[in-house]
mmCIF file of C-alpha atoms in Angstrom:
data_model
loop_
_atom_site.group_PDB
_atom_site.id
_atom_site.type_symbol
_atom_site.label_atom_id
_atom_site.label_comp_id
_atom_site.label_asym_id
_atom_site.label_seq_id
_atom_site.Cartn_x
_atom_site.Cartn_y
_atom_site.Cartn_z
ATOM 1 C CA UNK A 102 9.820 84.454 -81.904
ATOM 2 C CA UNK A 103 9.630 83.330 -78.389
ATOM 3 C CA UNK A 104 12.259 84.087 -75.830
ATOM 4 C CA UNK A 105 12.735 80.334 -75.415
ATOM 5 C CA UNK A 106 13.769 79.857 -79.014
ATOM 6 C CA UNK A 107 17.569 79.574 -79.275
ATOM 7 C CA UNK A 108 19.234 81.951 -81.664
ATOM 8 C CA UNK A 109 19.340 80.678 -85.222
ATOM 9 C CA UNK A 110 16.503 78.222 -84.702
ATOM 10 C CA UNK A 111 13.123 78.862 -86.119
ATOM 11 C CA UNK A 112 10.597 77.342 -88.313
ATOM 12 C CA UNK A 113 9.463 73.985 -87.078
ATOM 13 C CA UNK A 114 11.911 74.113 -84.170
ATOM 14 C CA UNK A 115 10.472 77.336 -82.861
ATOM 15 C CA UNK A 116 9.058 77.113 -79.369
ATOM 16 C CA UNK A 117 5.970 79.180 -78.922
ATOM 17 C CA UNK A 118 3.531 79.721 -76.153
ATOM 18 C CA UNK A 119 3.973 80.216 -72.457
ATOM 19 C CA UNK A 120 3.495 76.581 -71.333
ATOM 20 C CA UNK A 121 6.488 74.243 -70.875
ATOM 21 C CA UNK A 122 6.073 70.758 -72.338
ATOM 22 C CA UNK A 123 5.397 68.111 -69.643
ATOM 23 C CA UNK A 124 8.170 65.479 -69.372
ATOM 24 C CA UNK A 125 6.764 62.134 -68.100
ATOM 25 C CA UNK A 126 8.946 59.671 -66.213
ATOM 26 C CA UNK A 127 9.247 56.165 -67.633
ATOM 27 C CA UNK A 128 6.628 53.692 -66.454
ATOM 28 C CA UNK A 129 7.340 51.898 -63.136
ATOM 29 C CA UNK A 130 5.856 48.597 -64.390
ATOM 30 C CA UNK A 131 9.205 47.137 -65.412
ATOM 31 C CA UNK A 132 10.784 48.015 -62.079
ATOM 32 C CA UNK A 133 7.872 46.389 -60.222
ATOM 33 C CA UNK A 134 8.192 43.159 -62.239
ATOM 34 C CA UNK A 135 11.956 42.960 -61.634
ATOM 35 C CA UNK A 136 11.482 43.537 -57.908
ATOM 36 C CA UNK A 137 8.879 40.767 -57.702
ATOM 37 C CA UNK A 138 11.152 38.271 -59.503
ATOM 38 C CA UNK A 139 14.065 39.134 -57.211
ATOM 39 C CA UNK A 140 11.827 38.632 -54.171
ATOM 40 C CA UNK A 141 10.769 35.156 -55.324
ATOM 41 C CA UNK A 142 14.416 34.142 -55.863
ATOM 42 C CA UNK A 143 15.416 35.357 -52.394
ATOM 43 C CA UNK A 144 12.532 33.482 -50.752
ATOM 44 C CA UNK A 145 13.481 30.304 -52.624
ATOM 45 C CA UNK A 146 17.103 30.469 -51.476
ATOM 46 C CA UNK A 147 16.067 31.112 -47.874
ATOM 47 C CA UNK A 148 13.614 28.174 -47.977
ATOM 48 C CA UNK A 149 16.226 25.711 -49.282
ATOM 49 C CA UNK A 150 18.755 26.829 -46.681
ATOM 50 C CA UNK A 151 16.223 26.404 -43.886
ATOM 51 C CA UNK A 152 15.343 22.888 -45.041
ATOM 52 C CA UNK A 153 19.008 21.862 -45.167
ATOM 53 C CA UNK A 154 19.625 23.304 -41.715
ATOM 54 C CA UNK A 155 16.641 21.410 -40.294
ATOM 55 C CA UNK A 156 17.826 18.175 -41.925
ATOM 56 C CA UNK A 157 21.229 18.542 -40.294
ATOM 57 C CA UNK A 158 19.673 18.408 -36.833
ATOM 58 C CA UNK A 159 16.990 15.779 -37.236
ATOM 59 C CA UNK A 160 17.789 12.068 -37.322
ATOM 60 C CA UNK A 161 15.929 11.221 -40.513
ATOM 61 C CA UNK A 162 17.167 13.647 -43.116
ATOM 62 C CA UNK A 163 20.257 13.061 -45.159
ATOM 63 C CA UNK A 164 21.723 10.159 -43.204
ATOM 64 C CA UNK A 165 24.698 12.285 -42.151
ATOM 65 C CA UNK A 166 25.732 13.836 -38.911
ATOM 66 C CA UNK A 167 26.069 17.591 -38.391
ATOM 67 C CA UNK A 168 29.640 17.483 -39.728
ATOM 68 C CA UNK A 169 28.453 16.089 -43.062
ATOM 69 C CA UNK A 170 29.918 12.623 -42.542
ATOM 70 C CA UNK A 171 28.120 9.304 -42.886
ATOM 71 C CA UNK A 172 27.131 7.809 -39.500
ATOM 72 C CA UNK A 173 28.931 4.798 -38.137
ATOM 73 C CA UNK A 174 27.395 1.305 -38.118
ATOM 74 C CA UNK A 175 26.320 1.688 -34.498
ATOM 75 C CA UNK A 176 22.851 0.340 -35.245
ATOM 76 C CA UNK A 177 24.280 -2.778 -36.892
ATOM 77 C CA UNK A 178 26.678 -3.271 -33.968
ATOM 78 C CA UNK A 179 23.826 -3.066 -31.458
ATOM 79 C CA UNK A 180 21.865 -5.637 -33.445
ATOM 80 C CA UNK A 181 24.855 -7.997 -33.480
ATOM 81 C CA UNK A 182 25.345 -7.521 -29.724
ATOM 82 C CA UNK A 183 21.669 -8.320 -29.120
ATOM 83 C CA UNK A 184 21.947 -11.500 -31.190
ATOM 84 C CA UNK A 185 25.061 -12.558 -29.285
ATOM 85 C CA UNK A 186 23.325 -11.917 -25.962
ATOM 86 C CA UNK A 187 20.441 -14.242 -26.919
ATOM 87 C CA UNK A 188 22.766 -17.141 -27.747
ATOM 88 C CA UNK A 189 23.763 -19.370 -24.824
ATOM 89 C CA UNK A 190 27.357 -20.251 -24.177
ATOM 90 C CA UNK A 191 28.322 -23.886 -24.843
ATOM 91 C CA UNK A 192 28.563 -24.471 -21.099
ATOM 92 C CA UNK A 193 24.873 -23.519 -20.770
ATOM 93 C CA UNK A 194 23.838 -26.184 -23.294
ATOM 94 C CA UNK A 195 23.318 -29.724 -21.998
ATOM 95 C CA UNK A 196 23.787 -32.320 -24.720
ATOM 96 C CA UNK A 197 22.452 -35.866 -24.564
ATOM 97 C CA UNK A 198 24.504 -38.002 -26.954
ATOM 98 C CA UNK A 199 22.834 -41.061 -28.457
ATOM 99 C CA UNK A 200 24.360 -43.618 -30.816
ATOM 100 C CA UNK A 201 21.971 -44.873 -33.507
ATOM 101 C CA UNK A 202 24.636 -47.006 -35.221
ATOM 102 C CA UNK A 203 26.124 -50.433 -34.515
ATOM 103 C CA UNK A 204 29.565 -48.949 -33.792
ATOM 104 C CA UNK A 205 30.258 -49.419 -30.116
ATOM 105 C CA UNK A 206 31.541 -46.512 -28.017
ATOM 106 C CA UNK A 207 30.708 -43.816 -30.561
ATOM 107 C CA UNK A 208 28.396 -41.915 -28.211
ATOM 108 C CA UNK A 209 31.002 -41.921 -25.421
ATOM 109 C CA UNK A 210 33.891 -40.623 -27.536
ATOM 110 C CA UNK A 211 31.682 -37.920 -29.065
ATOM 111 C CA UNK A 212 30.408 -36.848 -25.663
ATOM 112 C CA UNK A 213 33.963 -36.618 -24.335
ATOM 113 C CA UNK A 214 34.972 -34.381 -27.244
ATOM 114 C CA UNK A 215 31.964 -32.094 -26.739
ATOM 115 C CA UNK A 216 32.853 -31.793 -23.067
ATOM 116 C CA UNK A 217 36.387 -30.689 -24.013
ATOM 117 C CA UNK A 218 34.834 -28.013 -26.191
ATOM 118 C CA UNK A 219 32.871 -26.570 -23.305
ATOM 119 C CA UNK A 220 29.460 -28.252 -23.531
ATOM 120 C CA UNK A 221 27.674 -29.819 -20.588
ATOM 121 C CA UNK A 222 26.937 -33.501 -21.068
ATOM 122 C CA UNK A 223 23.697 -35.204 -20.032
ATOM 123 C CA UNK A 224 22.761 -38.760 -20.970
ATOM 124 C CA UNK A 225 25.068 -40.928 -23.103
ATOM 125 C CA UNK A 226 23.976 -44.240 -24.644
ATOM 126 C CA UNK A 227 22.096 -45.960 -27.436
ATOM 127 C CA UNK A 228 19.497 -44.047 -29.431
ATOM 128 C CA UNK A 229 15.743 -44.576 -28.795
ATOM 129 C CA UNK A 230 14.040 -47.274 -30.843
ATOM 130 C CA UNK A 231 12.583 -44.671 -33.201
ATOM 131 C CA UNK A 232 16.138 -43.903 -34.412
ATOM 132 C CA UNK A 233 18.302 -46.897 -33.501
ATOM 133 C CA UNK A 234 19.820 -48.388 -36.674
ATOM 134 C CA UNK A 235 17.346 -46.331 -38.706
ATOM 135 C CA UNK A 236 19.205 -43.068 -39.115
ATOM 136 C CA UNK A 237 21.050 -43.045 -42.428
ATOM 137 C CA UNK A 238 22.262 -39.449 -42.257
ATOM 138 C CA UNK A 239 25.113 -37.915 -40.283
ATOM 139 C CA UNK A 240 23.213 -36.846 -37.177
ATOM 140 C CA UNK A 241 20.044 -35.217 -35.874
ATOM 141 C CA UNK A 242 20.120 -32.327 -33.428
ATOM 142 C CA UNK A 243 16.852 -32.566 -31.506
ATOM 143 C CA UNK A 244 15.318 -30.089 -29.072
ATOM 144 C CA UNK A 245 12.102 -28.344 -28.015
ATOM 145 C CA UNK A 246 10.622 -25.167 -29.534
ATOM 146 C CA UNK A 247 12.435 -23.021 -26.955
ATOM 147 C CA UNK A 248 15.805 -24.675 -27.630
ATOM 148 C CA UNK A 249 16.390 -23.095 -31.049
ATOM 149 C CA UNK A 250 19.367 -21.047 -29.868
ATOM 150 C CA UNK A 251 20.907 -24.029 -28.047
ATOM 151 C CA UNK A 252 20.552 -26.159 -31.177
ATOM 152 C CA UNK A 253 22.256 -23.482 -33.282
ATOM 153 C CA UNK A 254 25.208 -23.389 -30.884
ATOM 154 C CA UNK A 255 25.498 -27.182 -30.953
ATOM 155 C CA UNK A 256 25.170 -27.085 -34.747
ATOM 156 C CA UNK A 257 28.470 -25.214 -35.026
ATOM 157 C CA UNK A 258 30.174 -28.470 -33.991
ATOM 158 C CA UNK A 259 28.593 -30.532 -36.744
ATOM 159 C CA UNK A 260 27.816 -28.686 -39.981
ATOM 160 C CA UNK A 261 26.273 -31.772 -41.592
ATOM 161 C CA UNK A 262 23.774 -32.361 -38.800
ATOM 162 C CA UNK A 263 20.081 -31.595 -39.348
ATOM 163 C CA UNK A 264 17.948 -29.699 -36.841
ATOM 164 C CA UNK A 265 14.656 -31.152 -35.638
ATOM 165 C CA UNK A 266 12.097 -29.800 -33.182
ATOM 166 C CA UNK A 267 10.122 -31.907 -30.712
ATOM 167 C CA UNK A 268 7.003 -29.943 -29.609
ATOM 168 C CA UNK A 269 6.650 -32.090 -26.480
ATOM 169 C CA UNK A 270 9.913 -30.817 -24.990
ATOM 170 C CA UNK A 271 9.845 -27.647 -22.888
ATOM 171 C CA UNK A 272 13.525 -27.198 -22.004
ATOM 172 C CA UNK A 273 15.453 -24.366 -23.668
ATOM 173 C CA UNK A 274 18.899 -25.769 -22.894
ATOM 174 C CA UNK A 275 18.624 -29.567 -22.982
ATOM 175 C CA UNK A 276 19.120 -31.008 -26.482
ATOM 176 C CA UNK A 277 19.954 -34.357 -28.100
ATOM 177 C CA UNK A 278 22.677 -35.305 -30.545
ATOM 178 C CA UNK A 279 21.619 -38.531 -32.266
ATOM 179 C CA UNK A 280 24.481 -40.007 -34.285
ATOM 180 C CA UNK A 281 23.616 -41.618 -37.618
ATOM 181 C CA UNK A 282 25.393 -44.146 -39.818
ATOM 182 C CA UNK A 283 27.116 -41.460 -41.942
ATOM 183 C CA UNK A 284 28.753 -39.837 -38.911
ATOM 184 C CA UNK A 285 32.531 -39.697 -38.784
ATOM 185 C CA UNK A 286 33.669 -37.145 -36.215
ATOM 186 C CA UNK A 287 32.771 -33.692 -35.051
ATOM 187 C CA UNK A 288 33.990 -30.818 -37.211
ATOM 188 C CA UNK A 289 37.604 -29.745 -36.559
ATOM 189 C CA UNK A 290 37.899 -27.513 -33.535
ATOM 190 C CA UNK A 291 39.124 -24.563 -35.604
ATOM 191 C CA UNK A 292 36.159 -24.783 -37.994
ATOM 192 C CA UNK A 293 33.688 -25.096 -35.145
ATOM 193 C CA UNK A 294 35.196 -22.104 -33.369
ATOM 194 C CA UNK A 295 34.940 -19.986 -36.508
ATOM 195 C CA UNK A 296 31.328 -21.054 -37.046
ATOM 196 C CA UNK A 297 30.469 -20.078 -33.476
ATOM 197 C CA UNK A 298 32.108 -16.662 -33.918
ATOM 198 C CA UNK A 299 30.115 -16.005 -37.088
ATOM 199 C CA UNK A 300 26.930 -17.084 -35.330
ATOM 200 C CA UNK A 301 27.558 -14.702 -32.448
ATOM 201 C CA UNK A 302 28.489 -11.752 -34.657
ATOM 202 C CA UNK A 303 26.298 -11.759 -37.775
ATOM 203 C CA UNK A 304 26.764 -9.133 -40.466
ATOM 204 C CA UNK A 305 24.819 -5.891 -39.736
ATOM 205 C CA UNK A 306 21.488 -5.679 -41.549
ATOM 206 C CA UNK A 307 21.253 -2.782 -43.989
ATOM 207 C CA UNK A 308 18.792 -0.111 -43.015
ATOM 208 C CA UNK A 309 17.688 0.500 -46.600
ATOM 209 C CA UNK A 310 19.026 4.068 -46.604
ATOM 210 C CA UNK A 311 22.004 5.112 -48.673
ATOM 211 C CA UNK A 312 24.440 7.592 -47.208
ATOM 212 C CA UNK A 313 26.426 9.515 -49.763
ATOM 213 C CA UNK A 314 29.827 10.889 -48.750
ATOM 214 C CA UNK A 315 30.051 14.642 -48.427
ATOM 215 C CA UNK A 316 33.272 14.794 -50.418
ATOM 216 C CA UNK A 317 35.186 16.280 -47.489
ATOM 217 C CA UNK A 318 38.052 14.730 -45.597
#
């Protein structure tokens, strides 16, 4: 019996020989696989965090500011201000008032009312032959290609009037109001004032991007 055999143990449990059995450590393959998976997860988390941080500082990422709040409608406000700046004031619009009906004095009374509302008045009288006693509608607002803004401002005084462009006219501020047989009076002052306000301050145009609230107060 060998000296390494514990007392009372023999037979198939007997240890013989002078060489100790070699004890191998478990394979490292499992530990390597787990380490690789953990490394991939860490890199993924770091990548997502970096992308979010970059988006917080650029102007095209999430549509929020660095505090996580949706931006104000500054762009829409600037657009409205630009539109208002392009529109002339009533005093900068010269209106020639022509009567295409057989009702005497209609051009004069209309011109006087437009003057009270701030417009500059040019010529007042009967309509040219092309329109005189031939205009069945309410009125025609006539101006050159550059007078689009002036016509829009004048149009706030008469919602039923129709706009017409004369390519031969070069002025941007001189326009005609030709009164037709269906004309009664200018729109009420309150309605005209509201229409002018809406014209000067149009609703902001959506940018096409949706900003979602961050859920914070």
